[in-house]
CSV table of C-alpha atoms and ligand atoms in Angstrom, one decimal:
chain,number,residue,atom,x,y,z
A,258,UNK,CA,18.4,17.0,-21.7
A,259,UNK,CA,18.0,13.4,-23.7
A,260,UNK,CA,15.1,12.0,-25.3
A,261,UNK,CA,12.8,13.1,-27.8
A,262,UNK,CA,11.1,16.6,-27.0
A,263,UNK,CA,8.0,17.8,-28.0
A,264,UNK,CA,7.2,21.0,-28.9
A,265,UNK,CA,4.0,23.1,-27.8
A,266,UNK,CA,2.7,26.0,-29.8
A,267,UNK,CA,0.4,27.5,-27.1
A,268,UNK,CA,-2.7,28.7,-28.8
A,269,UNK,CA,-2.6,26.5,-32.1
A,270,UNK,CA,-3.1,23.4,-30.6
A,271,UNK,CA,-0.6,22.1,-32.5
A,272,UNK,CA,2.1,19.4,-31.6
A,273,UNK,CA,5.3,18.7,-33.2
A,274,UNK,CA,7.9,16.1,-31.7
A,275,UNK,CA,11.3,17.1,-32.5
A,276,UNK,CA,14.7,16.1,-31.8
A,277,UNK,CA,16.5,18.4,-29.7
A,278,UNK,CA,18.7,20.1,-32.1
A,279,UNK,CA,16.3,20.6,-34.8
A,280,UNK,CA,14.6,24.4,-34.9
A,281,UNK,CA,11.9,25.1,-35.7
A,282,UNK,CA,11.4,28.5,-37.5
A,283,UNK,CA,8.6,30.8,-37.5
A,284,UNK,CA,7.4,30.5,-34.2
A,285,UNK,CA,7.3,32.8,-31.5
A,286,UNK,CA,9.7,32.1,-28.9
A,287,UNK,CA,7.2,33.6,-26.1
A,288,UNK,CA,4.3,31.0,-27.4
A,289,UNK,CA,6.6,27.5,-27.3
A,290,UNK,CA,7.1,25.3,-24.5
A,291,UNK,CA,9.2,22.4,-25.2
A,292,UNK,CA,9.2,19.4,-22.9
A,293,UNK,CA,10.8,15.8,-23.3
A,294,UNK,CA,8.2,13.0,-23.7
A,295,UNK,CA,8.4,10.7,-21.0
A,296,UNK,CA,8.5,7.2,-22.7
A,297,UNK,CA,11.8,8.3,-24.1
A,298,UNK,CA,14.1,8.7,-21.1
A,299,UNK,CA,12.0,6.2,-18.4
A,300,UNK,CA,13.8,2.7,-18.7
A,301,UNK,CA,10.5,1.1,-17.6
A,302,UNK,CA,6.6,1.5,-19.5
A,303,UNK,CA,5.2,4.8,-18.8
A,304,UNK,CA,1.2,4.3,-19.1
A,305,UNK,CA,-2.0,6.1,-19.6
A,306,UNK,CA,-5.5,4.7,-19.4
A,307,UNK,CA,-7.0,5.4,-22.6
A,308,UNK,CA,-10.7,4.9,-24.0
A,309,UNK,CA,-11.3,4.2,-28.2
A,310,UNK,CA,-13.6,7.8,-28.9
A,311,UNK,CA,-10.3,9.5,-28.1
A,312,UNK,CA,-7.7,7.7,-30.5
A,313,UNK,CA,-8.6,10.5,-33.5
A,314,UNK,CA,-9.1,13.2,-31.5
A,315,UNK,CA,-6.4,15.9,-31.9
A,316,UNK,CA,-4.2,16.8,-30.0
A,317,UNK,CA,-5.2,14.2,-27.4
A,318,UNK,CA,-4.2,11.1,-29.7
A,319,UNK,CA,-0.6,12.6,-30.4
A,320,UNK,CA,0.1,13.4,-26.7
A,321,UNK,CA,-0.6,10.1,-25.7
A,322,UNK,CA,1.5,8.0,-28.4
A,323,UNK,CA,4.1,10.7,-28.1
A,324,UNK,CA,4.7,10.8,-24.4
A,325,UNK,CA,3.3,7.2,-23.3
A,326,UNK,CA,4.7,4.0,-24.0
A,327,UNK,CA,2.2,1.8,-22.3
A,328,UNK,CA,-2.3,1.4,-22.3
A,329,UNK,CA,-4.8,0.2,-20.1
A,330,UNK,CA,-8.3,0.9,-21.9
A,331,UNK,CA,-10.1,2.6,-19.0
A,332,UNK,CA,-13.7,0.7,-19.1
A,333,UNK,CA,-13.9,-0.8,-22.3
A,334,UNK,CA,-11.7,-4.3,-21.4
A,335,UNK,CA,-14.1,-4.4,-18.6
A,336,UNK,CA,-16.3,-7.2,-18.7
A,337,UNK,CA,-19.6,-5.4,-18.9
A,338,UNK,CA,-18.2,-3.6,-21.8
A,339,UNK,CA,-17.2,-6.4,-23.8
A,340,UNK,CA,-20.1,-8.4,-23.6
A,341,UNK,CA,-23.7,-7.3,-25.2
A,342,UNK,CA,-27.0,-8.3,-22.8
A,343,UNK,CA,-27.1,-11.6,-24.5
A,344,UNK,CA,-23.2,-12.3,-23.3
A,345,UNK,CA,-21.9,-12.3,-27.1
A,346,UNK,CA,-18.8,-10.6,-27.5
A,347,UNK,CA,-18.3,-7.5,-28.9
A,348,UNK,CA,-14.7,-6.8,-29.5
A,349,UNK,CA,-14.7,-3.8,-31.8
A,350,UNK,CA,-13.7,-0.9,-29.2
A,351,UNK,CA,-10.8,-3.2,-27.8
A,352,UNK,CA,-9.8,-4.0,-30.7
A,353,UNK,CA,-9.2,-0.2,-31.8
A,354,UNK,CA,-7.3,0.4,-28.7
A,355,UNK,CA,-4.8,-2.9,-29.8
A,356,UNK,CA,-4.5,-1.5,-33.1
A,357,UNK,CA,-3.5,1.8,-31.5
A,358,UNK,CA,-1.4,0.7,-29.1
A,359,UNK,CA,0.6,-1.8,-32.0
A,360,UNK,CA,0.9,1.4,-34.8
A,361,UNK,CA,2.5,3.0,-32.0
A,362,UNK,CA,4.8,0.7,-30.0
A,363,UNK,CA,2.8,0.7,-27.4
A,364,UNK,CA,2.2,-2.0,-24.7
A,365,UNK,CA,-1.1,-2.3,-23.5
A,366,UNK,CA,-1.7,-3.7,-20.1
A,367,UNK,CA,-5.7,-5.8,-19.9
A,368,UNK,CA,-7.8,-4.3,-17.4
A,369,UNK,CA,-9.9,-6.2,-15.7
A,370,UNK,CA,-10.7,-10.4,-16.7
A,371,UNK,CA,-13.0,-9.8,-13.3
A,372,UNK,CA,-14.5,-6.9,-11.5
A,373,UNK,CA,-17.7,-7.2,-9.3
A,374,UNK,CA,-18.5,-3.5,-10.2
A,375,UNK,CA,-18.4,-4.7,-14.0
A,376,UNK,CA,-20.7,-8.1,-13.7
A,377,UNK,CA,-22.9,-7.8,-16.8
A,378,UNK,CA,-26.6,-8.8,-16.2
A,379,UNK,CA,-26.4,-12.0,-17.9
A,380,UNK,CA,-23.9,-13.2,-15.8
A,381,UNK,CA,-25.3,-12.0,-12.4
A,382,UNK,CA,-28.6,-13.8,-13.5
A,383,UNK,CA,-27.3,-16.7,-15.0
A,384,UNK,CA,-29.3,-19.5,-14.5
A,385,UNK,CA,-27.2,-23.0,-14.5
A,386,UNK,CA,-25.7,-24.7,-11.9
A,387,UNK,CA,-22.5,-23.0,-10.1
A,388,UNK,CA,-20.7,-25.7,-12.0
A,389,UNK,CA,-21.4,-24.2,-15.3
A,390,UNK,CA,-21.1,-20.7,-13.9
A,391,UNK,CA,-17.7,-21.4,-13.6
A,392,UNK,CA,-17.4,-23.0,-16.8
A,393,UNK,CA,-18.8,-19.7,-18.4
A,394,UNK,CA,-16.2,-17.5,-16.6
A,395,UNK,CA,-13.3,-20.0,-17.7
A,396,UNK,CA,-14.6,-19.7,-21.1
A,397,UNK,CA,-14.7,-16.0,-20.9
A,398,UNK,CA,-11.3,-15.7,-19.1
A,399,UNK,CA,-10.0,-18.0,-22.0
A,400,UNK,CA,-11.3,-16.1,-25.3
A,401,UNK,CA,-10.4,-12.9,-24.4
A,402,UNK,CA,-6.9,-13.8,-23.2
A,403,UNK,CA,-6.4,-15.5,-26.7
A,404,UNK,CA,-7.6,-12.6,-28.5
A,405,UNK,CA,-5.4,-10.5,-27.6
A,406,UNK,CA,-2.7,-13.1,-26.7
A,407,UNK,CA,-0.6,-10.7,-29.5
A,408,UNK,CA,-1.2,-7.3,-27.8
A,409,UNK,CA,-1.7,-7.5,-24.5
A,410,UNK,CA,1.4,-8.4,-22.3
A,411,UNK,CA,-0.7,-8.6,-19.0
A,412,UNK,CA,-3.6,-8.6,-17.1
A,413,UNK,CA,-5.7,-7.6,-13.8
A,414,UNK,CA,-7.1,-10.9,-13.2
A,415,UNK,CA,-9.1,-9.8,-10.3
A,416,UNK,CA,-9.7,-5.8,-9.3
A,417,UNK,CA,-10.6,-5.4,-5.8
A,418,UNK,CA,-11.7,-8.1,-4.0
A,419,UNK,CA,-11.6,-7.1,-0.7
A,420,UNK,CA,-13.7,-5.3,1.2
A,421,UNK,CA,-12.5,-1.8,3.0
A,422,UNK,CA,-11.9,-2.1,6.4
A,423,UNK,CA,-12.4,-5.5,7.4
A,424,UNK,CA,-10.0,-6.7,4.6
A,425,UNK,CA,-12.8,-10.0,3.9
A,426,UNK,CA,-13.0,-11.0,1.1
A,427,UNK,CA,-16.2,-9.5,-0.6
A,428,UNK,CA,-19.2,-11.1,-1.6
A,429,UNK,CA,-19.4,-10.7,-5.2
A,430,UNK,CA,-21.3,-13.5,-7.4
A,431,UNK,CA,-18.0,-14.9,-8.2
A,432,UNK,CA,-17.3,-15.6,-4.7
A,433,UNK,CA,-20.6,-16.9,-4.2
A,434,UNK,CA,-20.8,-19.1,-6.7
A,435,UNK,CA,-17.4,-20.5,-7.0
A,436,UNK,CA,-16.3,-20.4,-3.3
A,437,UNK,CA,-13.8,-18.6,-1.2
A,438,UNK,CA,-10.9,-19.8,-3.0
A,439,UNK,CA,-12.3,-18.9,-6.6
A,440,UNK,CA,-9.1,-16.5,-7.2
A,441,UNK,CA,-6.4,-19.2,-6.8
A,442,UNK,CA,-9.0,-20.7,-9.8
A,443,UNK,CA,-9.6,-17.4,-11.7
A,444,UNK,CA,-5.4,-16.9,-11.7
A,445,UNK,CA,-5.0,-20.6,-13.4
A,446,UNK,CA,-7.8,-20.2,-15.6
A,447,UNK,CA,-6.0,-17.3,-16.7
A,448,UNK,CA,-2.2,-19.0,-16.8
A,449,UNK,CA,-3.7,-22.5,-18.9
A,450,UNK,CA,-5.2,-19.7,-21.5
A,451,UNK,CA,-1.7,-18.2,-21.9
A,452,UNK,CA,1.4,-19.1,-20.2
A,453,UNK,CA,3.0,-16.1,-21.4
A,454,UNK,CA,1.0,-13.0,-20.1
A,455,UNK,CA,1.6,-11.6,-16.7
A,456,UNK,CA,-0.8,-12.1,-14.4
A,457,UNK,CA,-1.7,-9.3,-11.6
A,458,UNK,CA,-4.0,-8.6,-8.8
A,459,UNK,CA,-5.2,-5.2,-8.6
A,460,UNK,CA,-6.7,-2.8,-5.9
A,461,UNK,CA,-6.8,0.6,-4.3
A,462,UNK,CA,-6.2,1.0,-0.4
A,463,UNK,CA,-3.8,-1.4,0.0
A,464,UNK,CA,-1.2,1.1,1.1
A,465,UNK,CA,-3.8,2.5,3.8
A,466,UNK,CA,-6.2,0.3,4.8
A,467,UNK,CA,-3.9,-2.4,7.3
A,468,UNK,CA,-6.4,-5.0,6.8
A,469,UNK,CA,-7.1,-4.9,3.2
A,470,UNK,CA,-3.0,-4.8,2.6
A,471,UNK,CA,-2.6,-7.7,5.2
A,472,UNK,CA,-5.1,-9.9,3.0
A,473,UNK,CA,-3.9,-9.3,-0.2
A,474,UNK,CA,-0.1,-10.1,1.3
A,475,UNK,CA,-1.9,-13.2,2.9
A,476,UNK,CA,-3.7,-14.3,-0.6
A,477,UNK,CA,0.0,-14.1,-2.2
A,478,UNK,CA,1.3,-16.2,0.5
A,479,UNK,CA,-1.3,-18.6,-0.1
A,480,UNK,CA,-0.5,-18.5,-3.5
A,481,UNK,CA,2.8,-19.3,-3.5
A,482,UNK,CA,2.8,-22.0,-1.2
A,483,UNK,CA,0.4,-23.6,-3.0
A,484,UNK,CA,2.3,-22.8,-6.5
A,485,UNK,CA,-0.9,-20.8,-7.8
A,486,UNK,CA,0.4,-18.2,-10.8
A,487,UNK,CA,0.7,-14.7,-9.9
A,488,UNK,CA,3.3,-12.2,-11.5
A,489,UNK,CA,2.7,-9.0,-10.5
A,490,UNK,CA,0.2,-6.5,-7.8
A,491,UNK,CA,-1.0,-3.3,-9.2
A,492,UNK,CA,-1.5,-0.6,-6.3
A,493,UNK,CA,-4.1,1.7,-7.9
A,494,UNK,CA,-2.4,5.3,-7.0
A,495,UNK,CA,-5.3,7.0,-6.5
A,496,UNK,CA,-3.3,9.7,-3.8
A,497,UNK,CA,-3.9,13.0,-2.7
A,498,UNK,CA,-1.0,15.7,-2.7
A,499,UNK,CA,-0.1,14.8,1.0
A,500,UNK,CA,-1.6,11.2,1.8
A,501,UNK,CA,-0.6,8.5,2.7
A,502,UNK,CA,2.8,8.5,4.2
A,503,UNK,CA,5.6,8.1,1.5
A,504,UNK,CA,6.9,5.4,3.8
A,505,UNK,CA,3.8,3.9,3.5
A,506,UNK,CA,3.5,3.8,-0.5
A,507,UNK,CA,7.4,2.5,0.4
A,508,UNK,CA,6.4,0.1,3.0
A,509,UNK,CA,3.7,-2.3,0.9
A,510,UNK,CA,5.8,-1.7,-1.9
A,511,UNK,CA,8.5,-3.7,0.1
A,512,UNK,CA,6.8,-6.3,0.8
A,513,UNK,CA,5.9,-7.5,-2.7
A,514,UNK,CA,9.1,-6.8,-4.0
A,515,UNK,CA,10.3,-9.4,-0.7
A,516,UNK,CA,7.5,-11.5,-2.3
A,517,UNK,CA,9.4,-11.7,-5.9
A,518,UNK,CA,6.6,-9.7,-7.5
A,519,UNK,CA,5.9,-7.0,-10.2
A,520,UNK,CA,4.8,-3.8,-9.2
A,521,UNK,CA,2.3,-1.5,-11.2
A,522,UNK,CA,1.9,1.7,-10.1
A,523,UNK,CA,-1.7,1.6,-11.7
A,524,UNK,CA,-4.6,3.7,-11.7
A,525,UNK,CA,-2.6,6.9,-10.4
A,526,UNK,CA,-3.7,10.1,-9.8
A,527,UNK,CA,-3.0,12.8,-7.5
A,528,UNK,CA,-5.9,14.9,-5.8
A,529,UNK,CA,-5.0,18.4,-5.0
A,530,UNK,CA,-8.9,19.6,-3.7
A,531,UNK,CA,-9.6,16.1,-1.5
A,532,UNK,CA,-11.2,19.2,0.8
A,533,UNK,CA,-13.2,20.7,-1.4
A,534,UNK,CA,-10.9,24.1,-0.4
A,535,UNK,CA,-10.0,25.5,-4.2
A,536,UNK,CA,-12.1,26.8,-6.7
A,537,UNK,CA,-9.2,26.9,-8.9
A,538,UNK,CA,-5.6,25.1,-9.0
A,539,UNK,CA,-3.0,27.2,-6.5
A,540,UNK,CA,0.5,27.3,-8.0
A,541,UNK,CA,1.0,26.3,-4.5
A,542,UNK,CA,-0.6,23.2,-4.7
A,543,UNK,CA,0.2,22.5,-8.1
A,544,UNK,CA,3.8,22.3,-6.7
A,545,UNK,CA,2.8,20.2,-3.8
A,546,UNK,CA,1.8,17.8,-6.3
A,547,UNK,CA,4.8,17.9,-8.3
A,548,UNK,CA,6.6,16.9,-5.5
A,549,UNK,CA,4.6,14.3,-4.4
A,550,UNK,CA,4.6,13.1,-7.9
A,551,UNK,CA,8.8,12.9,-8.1
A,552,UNK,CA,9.2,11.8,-5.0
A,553,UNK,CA,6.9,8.8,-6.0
A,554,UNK,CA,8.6,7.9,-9.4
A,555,UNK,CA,11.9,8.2,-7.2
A,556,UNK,CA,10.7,5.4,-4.9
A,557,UNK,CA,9.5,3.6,-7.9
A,558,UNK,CA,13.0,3.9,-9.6
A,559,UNK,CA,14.8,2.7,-6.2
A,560,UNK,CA,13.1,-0.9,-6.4
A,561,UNK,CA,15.1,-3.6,-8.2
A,562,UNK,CA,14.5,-3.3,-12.1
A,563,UNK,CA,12.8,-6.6,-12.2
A,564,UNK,CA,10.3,-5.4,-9.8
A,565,UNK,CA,9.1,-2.4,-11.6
A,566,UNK,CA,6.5,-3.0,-14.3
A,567,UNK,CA,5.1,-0.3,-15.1
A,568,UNK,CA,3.9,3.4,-13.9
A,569,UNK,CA,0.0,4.1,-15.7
A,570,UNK,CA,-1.8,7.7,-15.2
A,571,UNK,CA,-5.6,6.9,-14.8
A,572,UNK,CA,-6.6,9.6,-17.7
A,573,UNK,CA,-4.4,12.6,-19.7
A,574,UNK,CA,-5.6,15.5,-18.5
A,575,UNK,CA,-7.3,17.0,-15.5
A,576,UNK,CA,-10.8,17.7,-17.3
A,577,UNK,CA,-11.2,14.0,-17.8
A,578,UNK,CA,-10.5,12.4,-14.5
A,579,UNK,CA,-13.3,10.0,-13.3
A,580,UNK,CA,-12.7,11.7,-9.9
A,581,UNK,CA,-14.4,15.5,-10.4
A,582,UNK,CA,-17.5,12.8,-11.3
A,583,UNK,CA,-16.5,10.4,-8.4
A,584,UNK,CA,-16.1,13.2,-5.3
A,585,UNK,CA,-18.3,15.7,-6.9
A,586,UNK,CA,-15.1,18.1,-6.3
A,587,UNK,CA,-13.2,20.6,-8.8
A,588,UNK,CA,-9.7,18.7,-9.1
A,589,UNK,CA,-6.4,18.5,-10.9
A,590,UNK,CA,-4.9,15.5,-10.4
A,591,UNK,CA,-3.3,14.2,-14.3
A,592,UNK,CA,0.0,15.3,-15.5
A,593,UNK,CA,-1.5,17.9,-18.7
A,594,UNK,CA,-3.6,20.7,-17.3
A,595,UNK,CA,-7.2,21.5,-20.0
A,596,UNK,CA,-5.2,22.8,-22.5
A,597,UNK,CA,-3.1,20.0,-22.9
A,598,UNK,CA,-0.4,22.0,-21.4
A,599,UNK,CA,2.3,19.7,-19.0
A,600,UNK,CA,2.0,20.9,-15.6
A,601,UNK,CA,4.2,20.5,-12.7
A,602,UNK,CA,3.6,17.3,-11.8
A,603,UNK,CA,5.0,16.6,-15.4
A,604,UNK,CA,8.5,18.1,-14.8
A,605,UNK,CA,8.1,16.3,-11.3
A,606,UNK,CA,7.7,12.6,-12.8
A,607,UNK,CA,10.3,14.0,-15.6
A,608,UNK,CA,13.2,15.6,-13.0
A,609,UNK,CA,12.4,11.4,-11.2
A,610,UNK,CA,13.3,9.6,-14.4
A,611,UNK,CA,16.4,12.0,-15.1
A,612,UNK,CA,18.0,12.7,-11.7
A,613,UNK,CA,17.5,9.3,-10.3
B,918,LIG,C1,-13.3,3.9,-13.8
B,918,LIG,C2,-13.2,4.6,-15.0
B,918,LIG,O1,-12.3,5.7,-14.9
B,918,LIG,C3,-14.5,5.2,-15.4
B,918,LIG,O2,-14.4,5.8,-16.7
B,918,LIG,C4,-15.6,4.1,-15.5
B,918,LIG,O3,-16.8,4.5,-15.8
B,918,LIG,C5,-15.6,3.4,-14.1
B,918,LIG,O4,-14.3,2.9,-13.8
B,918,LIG,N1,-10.8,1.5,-10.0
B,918,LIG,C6,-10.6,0.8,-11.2
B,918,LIG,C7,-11.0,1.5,-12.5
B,918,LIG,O5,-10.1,-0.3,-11.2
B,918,LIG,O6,-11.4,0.5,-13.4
B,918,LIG,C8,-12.0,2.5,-12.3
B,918,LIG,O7,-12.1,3.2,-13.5
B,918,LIG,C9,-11.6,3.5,-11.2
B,918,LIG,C10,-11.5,2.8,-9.9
């Protein structure tokens, strides 16, 4: 097998990467796993969402740098987070996850300019006229793109903006303030502050949910008819092991390819317990997820190279997903299991990126 391999020493919590020839000497045979890091055989970014109080902490720090090639900072991008109550900036935790991402060769996607669940206080309150609301939002849109105009390749200029079900669009301040076409505004804020960065809309349910998919495909339309910038849509993966449809995920996935767009597989993971029916991980599930995982990154890998930007895990490993918190349920859904072991799922996104 190709690519550089990595090197487990069950017990020590100890991580070597080594090239496949090399031996190492000493260890137990019965104690090693060995398994090929991902960024080194995929021929497109292979991402993790990372968060700064983890960037020293062994072995979580080498796993990530090792396997991934790609970072979305998991909240601290978010606007809420990068602005204290007063609306002055504070940079220092996104700037730690830059300087990570750069020692390492790693790309780092920007996640989110605008988010109604991360609207800090001083914004929702602001006080001015909706003329200088928007001037506040273009001026924020505008300084953090240049910050990181270096590091960061692209952005979510807008995470889920439409509601479930109906597909409208929802009410957030930003909508109320600026109008029902503030994202055709939001997306050329964002393209005047750098011409370079990719620019993506980002949401969950639009493989699903008909009407939230048929709006988004309508706002793109709308976009490009009227020549407004947009590069890329992420569908946040957030799956169970057998929903939706594959032809689904295949279907919308389609469409924006038809569109000439990027796709980021973003925000995915995989539940196994969306019942509530395990106390502990099955082997049997575990291997339902594998497979749901391969056949997945095999779709991905079938759309036209151009089209694929990236694949992003929403978290390492299973103790840290946001979703035991979220559905209140035990669940496995990352690729490393609590002891930082690759599961399944792992050789499933792996056996993808080699056989296909
Ligand atoms: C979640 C993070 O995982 C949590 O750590 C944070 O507290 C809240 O946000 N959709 C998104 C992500 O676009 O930003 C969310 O991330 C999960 C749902």
């Amino acid at each position: 097998m190709p690519g550089v391999r990595i090197l487990w020493l069950a017990g020590f919590m100890v991580l070597a990467v080594a090239c496949k020839d090399s031996s190492v000497t000493g260890q137990d045979p019965e104690t090693m796993e060995e398994y090929t890091a991902l960024r080194s055989v995929a021929s497109f970014p292979v991402g993790v969402a990372l968060q700064s109080n983890r960037l020293n902490l062994a072995p979580h720090s080498e796993i990530t740098r090792t396997v991934f090639n790609s970072v979305t900072a998991e909240y601290e991008m978010k606007m809420r987070h990068l602005t204290d109550p007063s609306g002055n900036y504070i940079w220092t935790r996104a700037d730690q996850l830059t300087a990570f991402a750069k020692e390492y060769e790693m790309q780092v996607h920007g996640h989110t300019l605008v988010w109604h669940q991360s609207t800090p206080l001083w914004l929702e309150n602001f006080n001015g006229t909706d003329v200088e609301f928007e001037g506040v939002v273009q001026t924020y849109i505008t300084d953090v793109i240049h910050r990181y105009k270096d590091d960061i390749i692209s952005w979510d200029v807008i995470n889920e903006a439409f509601e479930d079900g109906s597909g409208a669009l929802r009410n957030s301040i930003f909508r109320r303030r600026m109008g029902s076409d503030y994202m055709a505004r939001l997306f050329q804020y964002a393209r005047s502050a750098d011409p370079n960065a990719l620019l993506f809309y980002n949401d969950y349910g639009t493989i699903w949910d008909v009407k939230k998919r048929d709006s988004m495909l309508a706002m793109i339309d709308d976009f490009q008819a009227r020549g407004i910038p947009i590069d890329g849509v992420g569908l946040q993966m957030h799956i169970t092991y057998n929903t939706p449809p594959l032809s689904d995920i295949i279907a919308v996935m389609d469409a924006i390819v038809q569109r000439g767009l990027k796709i980021h597989i973003s925000e995915m993971d995989v539940r196994v317990n969306p019942q509530g029916d395990l106390s502990q991980l099955t082997n049997a599930r575990s291997e339902l997820q594998k497979k749901r995982v391969n056949e997945i990154v095999a779709a991905f890998m079938d759309l036209p190279e151009g089209s694929r930007f990236a694949i992003t895990w929403w978290g390492l490993r299973d103790p840290e997903s946001w979703l035991i918190d979220f559905w209140g349920n035990p669940e496995w859904p990352l690729l490393f299991d609590s002891g930082y072991r690759p599961k399944p799922a792992y050789e499933g996104f792996l056996e993808a990126l080699i056989t296909n």
